[in-house]
């Protein structure tokens, strides 16, 4: 598989990302109800295209990462968060996710951030392993924060310095 090309998202990516996001829904990583087609627009006022990086492989969208400031205060501007991350099934295990995380780290640095944080469900071992291998450490756990498929699942807060 060729190297993924990481680029800023553009409004024309909306339909591709909505389909990708909807097709990948799983309680392994989602806490919201399963979306049903037709999927709503991916980008919006709360999720503008400017917050996303897109991975392309062979000219096709293969994943995305969203990088945002979660607390809109000047005193917190040095902290950015990953709030959305997905890799197409056919692209998994081929470095697309790692490339997206590394691009998010580089973009956060370019924006002047000193810290990058994220939250991941405790039972999502593949994602946690990837984040840990890219320098993220567990900074806190919210035990039993979500009830998914009849089981209580921890919300794991991770972060790293830039």
mmCIF file of N, CA and C in Angstrom, residues 40-99:
data_model
loop_
_atom_site.group_PDB
_atom_site.id
_atom_site.type_symbol
_atom_site.label_atom_id
_atom_site.label_comp_id
_atom_site.label_asym_id
_atom_site.label_seq_id
_atom_site.Cartn_x
_atom_site.Cartn_y
_atom_site.Cartn_z
ATOM 1 N N UNK A 40 -26.071 12.774 8.189
ATOM 2 C CA UNK A 40 -26.084 14.244 8.168
ATOM 3 C C UNK A 40 -24.742 14.770 7.665
ATOM 4 N N UNK A 41 -24.694 16.049 7.325
ATOM 5 C CA UNK A 41 -23.409 16.629 6.904
ATOM 6 C C UNK A 41 -22.346 16.392 7.965
ATOM 7 N N UNK A 42 -21.139 16.131 7.509
ATOM 8 C CA UNK A 42 -20.019 15.870 8.416
ATOM 9 C C UNK A 42 -19.524 17.169 9.038
ATOM 10 N N UNK A 43 -19.366 18.184 8.212
ATOM 11 C CA UNK A 43 -18.897 19.483 8.692
ATOM 12 C C UNK A 43 -20.095 20.334 9.101
ATOM 13 N N UNK A 44 -19.855 21.234 10.028
ATOM 14 C CA UNK A 44 -20.899 22.141 10.489
ATOM 15 C C UNK A 44 -20.291 23.221 11.340
ATOM 16 N N UNK A 45 -21.138 24.025 11.932
ATOM 17 C CA UNK A 45 -20.672 25.135 12.757
ATOM 18 C C UNK A 45 -19.807 24.653 13.921
ATOM 19 N N UNK A 46 -20.184 23.526 14.532
ATOM 20 C CA UNK A 46 -19.421 22.988 15.664
ATOM 21 C C UNK A 46 -18.236 22.138 15.223
ATOM 22 N N UNK A 47 -18.220 21.727 13.950
ATOM 23 C CA UNK A 47 -17.159 20.869 13.424
ATOM 24 C C UNK A 47 -16.725 21.370 12.047
ATOM 25 N N UNK A 48 -16.066 22.532 12.001
ATOM 26 C CA UNK A 48 -15.679 23.098 10.698
ATOM 27 C C UNK A 48 -14.557 22.293 10.034
ATOM 28 N N UNK A 49 -14.529 22.334 8.731
ATOM 29 C CA UNK A 49 -13.523 21.601 7.956
ATOM 30 C C UNK A 49 -12.104 21.962 8.387
ATOM 31 N N UNK A 50 -11.889 23.187 8.837
ATOM 32 C CA UNK A 50 -10.551 23.642 9.212
ATOM 33 C C UNK A 50 -9.957 22.862 10.381
ATOM 34 N N UNK A 51 -10.781 22.141 11.133
ATOM 35 C CA UNK A 51 -10.287 21.378 12.282
ATOM 36 C C UNK A 51 -9.824 19.978 11.908
ATOM 37 N N UNK A 52 -9.965 19.584 10.648
ATOM 38 C CA UNK A 52 -9.704 18.206 10.250
ATOM 39 C C UNK A 52 -8.507 18.071 9.320
ATOM 40 N N UNK A 53 -7.792 16.978 9.495
ATOM 41 C CA UNK A 53 -6.790 16.526 8.540
ATOM 42 C C UNK A 53 -7.324 15.230 7.948
ATOM 43 N N UNK A 54 -7.091 15.043 6.653
ATOM 44 C CA UNK A 54 -7.606 13.879 5.940
ATOM 45 C C UNK A 54 -6.436 13.070 5.401
ATOM 46 N N UNK A 55 -6.553 11.753 5.499
ATOM 47 C CA UNK A 55 -5.575 10.850 4.898
ATOM 48 C C UNK A 55 -6.157 10.337 3.586
ATOM 49 N N UNK A 56 -5.336 10.405 2.541
ATOM 50 C CA UNK A 56 -5.716 9.845 1.248
ATOM 51 C C UNK A 56 -4.718 8.752 0.876
ATOM 52 N N UNK A 57 -5.228 7.694 0.292
ATOM 53 C CA UNK A 57 -4.402 6.637 -0.270
ATOM 54 C C UNK A 57 -4.920 6.395 -1.678
ATOM 55 N N UNK A 58 -4.025 6.494 -2.646
ATOM 56 C CA UNK A 58 -4.417 6.353 -4.059
ATOM 57 C C UNK A 58 -5.552 7.305 -4.427
ATOM 58 N N UNK A 59 -5.510 8.518 -3.862
ATOM 59 C CA UNK A 59 -6.502 9.527 -4.196
ATOM 60 C C UNK A 59 -7.858 9.345 -3.540
ATOM 61 N N UNK A 60 -7.973 8.362 -2.648
ATOM 62 C CA UNK A 60 -9.251 8.108 -1.967
ATOM 63 C C UNK A 60 -9.106 8.392 -0.479
ATOM 64 N N UNK A 61 -10.159 8.955 0.109
ATOM 65 C CA UNK A 61 -10.157 9.255 1.544
ATOM 66 C C UNK A 61 -10.063 7.948 2.321
ATOM 67 N N UNK A 62 -9.066 7.869 3.205
ATOM 68 C CA UNK A 62 -8.832 6.656 3.980
ATOM 69 C C UNK A 62 -8.929 6.904 5.482
ATOM 70 N N UNK A 63 -9.116 8.151 5.906
ATOM 71 C CA UNK A 63 -9.230 8.436 7.328
ATOM 72 C C UNK A 63 -9.181 9.921 7.609
ATOM 73 N N UNK A 64 -9.362 10.248 8.877
ATOM 74 C CA UNK A 64 -9.309 11.653 9.294
ATOM 75 C C UNK A 64 -8.946 11.737 10.764
ATOM 76 N N UNK A 65 -8.504 12.924 11.157
ATOM 77 C CA UNK A 65 -8.311 13.266 12.559
ATOM 78 C C UNK A 65 -8.794 14.699 12.740
ATOM 79 N N UNK A 66 -9.466 14.947 13.857
ATOM 80 C CA UNK A 66 -9.939 16.292 14.181
ATOM 81 C C UNK A 66 -9.111 16.834 15.327
ATOM 82 N N UNK A 67 -8.610 18.041 15.155
ATOM 83 C CA UNK A 67 -7.771 18.712 16.133
ATOM 84 C C UNK A 67 -8.451 20.018 16.514
ATOM 85 N N UNK A 68 -8.769 20.175 17.811
ATOM 86 C CA UNK A 68 -9.532 21.347 18.220
ATOM 87 C C UNK A 68 -9.100 21.839 19.603
ATOM 88 N N UNK A 69 -9.464 23.060 19.895
ATOM 89 C CA UNK A 69 -9.273 23.618 21.230
ATOM 90 C C UNK A 69 -10.573 23.374 21.983
ATOM 91 N N UNK A 70 -10.530 22.585 23.047
ATOM 92 C CA UNK A 70 -11.754 22.208 23.746
ATOM 93 C C UNK A 70 -12.239 23.254 24.737
ATOM 94 N N UNK A 71 -11.329 24.039 25.262
ATOM 95 C CA UNK A 71 -11.706 25.098 26.201
ATOM 96 C C UNK A 71 -11.323 26.428 25.552
ATOM 97 N N UNK A 72 -12.301 27.183 25.075
ATOM 98 C CA UNK A 72 -12.012 28.396 24.309
ATOM 99 C C UNK A 72 -11.614 29.600 25.169
ATOM 100 N N UNK A 73 -10.509 29.451 25.868
ATOM 101 C CA UNK A 73 -9.971 30.525 26.693
ATOM 102 C C UNK A 73 -8.521 30.766 26.308
ATOM 103 N N UNK A 74 -8.083 32.015 26.364
ATOM 104 C CA UNK A 74 -6.697 32.336 26.049
ATOM 105 C C UNK A 74 -5.739 31.578 26.965
ATOM 106 N N UNK A 75 -6.137 31.365 28.213
ATOM 107 C CA UNK A 75 -5.276 30.675 29.168
ATOM 108 C C UNK A 75 -5.149 29.172 28.870
ATOM 109 N N UNK A 76 -5.946 28.690 27.926
ATOM 110 C CA UNK A 76 -5.922 27.259 27.572
ATOM 111 C C UNK A 76 -5.569 27.057 26.093
ATOM 112 N N UNK A 77 -5.155 28.105 25.425
ATOM 113 C CA UNK A 77 -4.870 28.046 23.988
ATOM 114 C C UNK A 77 -3.669 27.171 23.653
ATOM 115 N N UNK A 78 -2.850 26.887 24.636
ATOM 116 C CA UNK A 78 -1.659 26.061 24.410
ATOM 117 C C UNK A 78 -1.967 24.562 24.415
ATOM 118 N N UNK A 79 -3.234 24.198 24.629
ATOM 119 C CA UNK A 79 -3.648 22.797 24.663
ATOM 120 C C UNK A 79 -4.640 22.539 23.536
ATOM 121 N N UNK A 80 -4.315 21.575 22.685
ATOM 122 C CA UNK A 80 -5.244 21.138 21.648
ATOM 123 C C UNK A 80 -5.613 19.690 21.928
ATOM 124 N N UNK A 81 -6.747 19.276 21.386
ATOM 125 C CA UNK A 81 -7.235 17.922 21.620
ATOM 126 C C UNK A 81 -7.612 17.240 20.315
ATOM 127 N N UNK A 82 -7.358 15.952 20.282
ATOM 128 C CA UNK A 82 -7.865 15.116 19.201
ATOM 129 C C UNK A 82 -9.274 14.731 19.613
ATOM 130 N N UNK A 83 -10.242 15.138 18.816
ATOM 131 C CA UNK A 83 -11.644 14.827 19.094
ATOM 132 C C UNK A 83 -12.274 14.273 17.831
ATOM 133 N N UNK A 84 -11.834 13.141 17.445
ATOM 134 C CA UNK A 84 -12.331 12.488 16.247
ATOM 135 C C UNK A 84 -11.166 11.899 15.490
ATOM 136 N N UNK A 85 -11.252 10.603 15.233
ATOM 137 C CA UNK A 85 -10.170 9.900 14.572
ATOM 138 C C UNK A 85 -10.768 8.639 13.971
ATOM 139 N N UNK A 86 -10.544 8.424 12.699
ATOM 140 C CA UNK A 86 -11.089 7.231 12.042
ATOM 141 C C UNK A 86 -10.200 6.830 10.880
ATOM 142 N N UNK A 87 -10.111 5.512 10.680
ATOM 143 C CA UNK A 87 -9.365 4.952 9.553
ATOM 144 C C UNK A 87 -10.252 3.903 8.897
ATOM 145 N N UNK A 88 -10.380 3.983 7.581
ATOM 146 C CA UNK A 88 -11.192 3.037 6.825
ATOM 147 C C UNK A 88 -10.712 1.612 7.081
ATOM 148 N N UNK A 89 -11.655 0.679 7.116
ATOM 149 C CA UNK A 89 -11.322 -0.737 7.374
ATOM 150 C C UNK A 89 -10.199 -1.232 6.476
ATOM 151 N N UNK A 90 -10.290 -0.963 5.174
ATOM 152 C CA UNK A 90 -9.307 -1.484 4.218
ATOM 153 C C UNK A 90 -7.935 -0.840 4.369
ATOM 154 N N UNK A 91 -7.846 0.251 5.129
ATOM 155 C CA UNK A 91 -6.569 0.939 5.315
ATOM 156 C C UNK A 91 -5.938 0.634 6.675
ATOM 157 N N UNK A 92 -6.621 -0.116 7.512
ATOM 158 C CA UNK A 92 -6.103 -0.391 8.853
ATOM 159 C C UNK A 92 -4.901 -1.319 8.799
ATOM 160 N N UNK A 93 -3.975 -1.082 9.725
ATOM 161 C CA UNK A 93 -2.776 -1.902 9.801
ATOM 162 C C UNK A 93 -1.732 -1.555 8.751
ATOM 163 N N UNK A 94 -1.921 -0.415 8.087
ATOM 164 C CA UNK A 94 -1.015 -0.032 6.998
ATOM 165 C C UNK A 94 -0.372 1.337 7.222
ATOM 166 N N UNK A 95 -0.417 1.824 8.462
ATOM 167 C CA UNK A 95 0.263 3.077 8.784
ATOM 168 C C UNK A 95 -0.548 4.338 8.606
ATOM 169 N N UNK A 96 -1.812 4.220 8.192
ATOM 170 C CA UNK A 96 -2.639 5.411 7.986
ATOM 171 C C UNK A 96 -2.937 6.094 9.314
ATOM 172 N N UNK A 97 -3.333 5.322 10.314
ATOM 173 C CA UNK A 97 -3.617 5.900 11.628
ATOM 174 C C UNK A 97 -2.398 6.559 12.240
ATOM 175 N N UNK A 98 -1.254 5.885 12.144
ATOM 176 C CA UNK A 98 -0.012 6.452 12.682
ATOM 177 C C UNK A 98 0.328 7.753 11.954
ATOM 178 N N UNK A 99 0.170 7.769 10.639
ATOM 179 C CA UNK A 99 0.460 8.982 9.862
ATOM 180 C C UNK A 99 -0.464 10.124 10.284
#
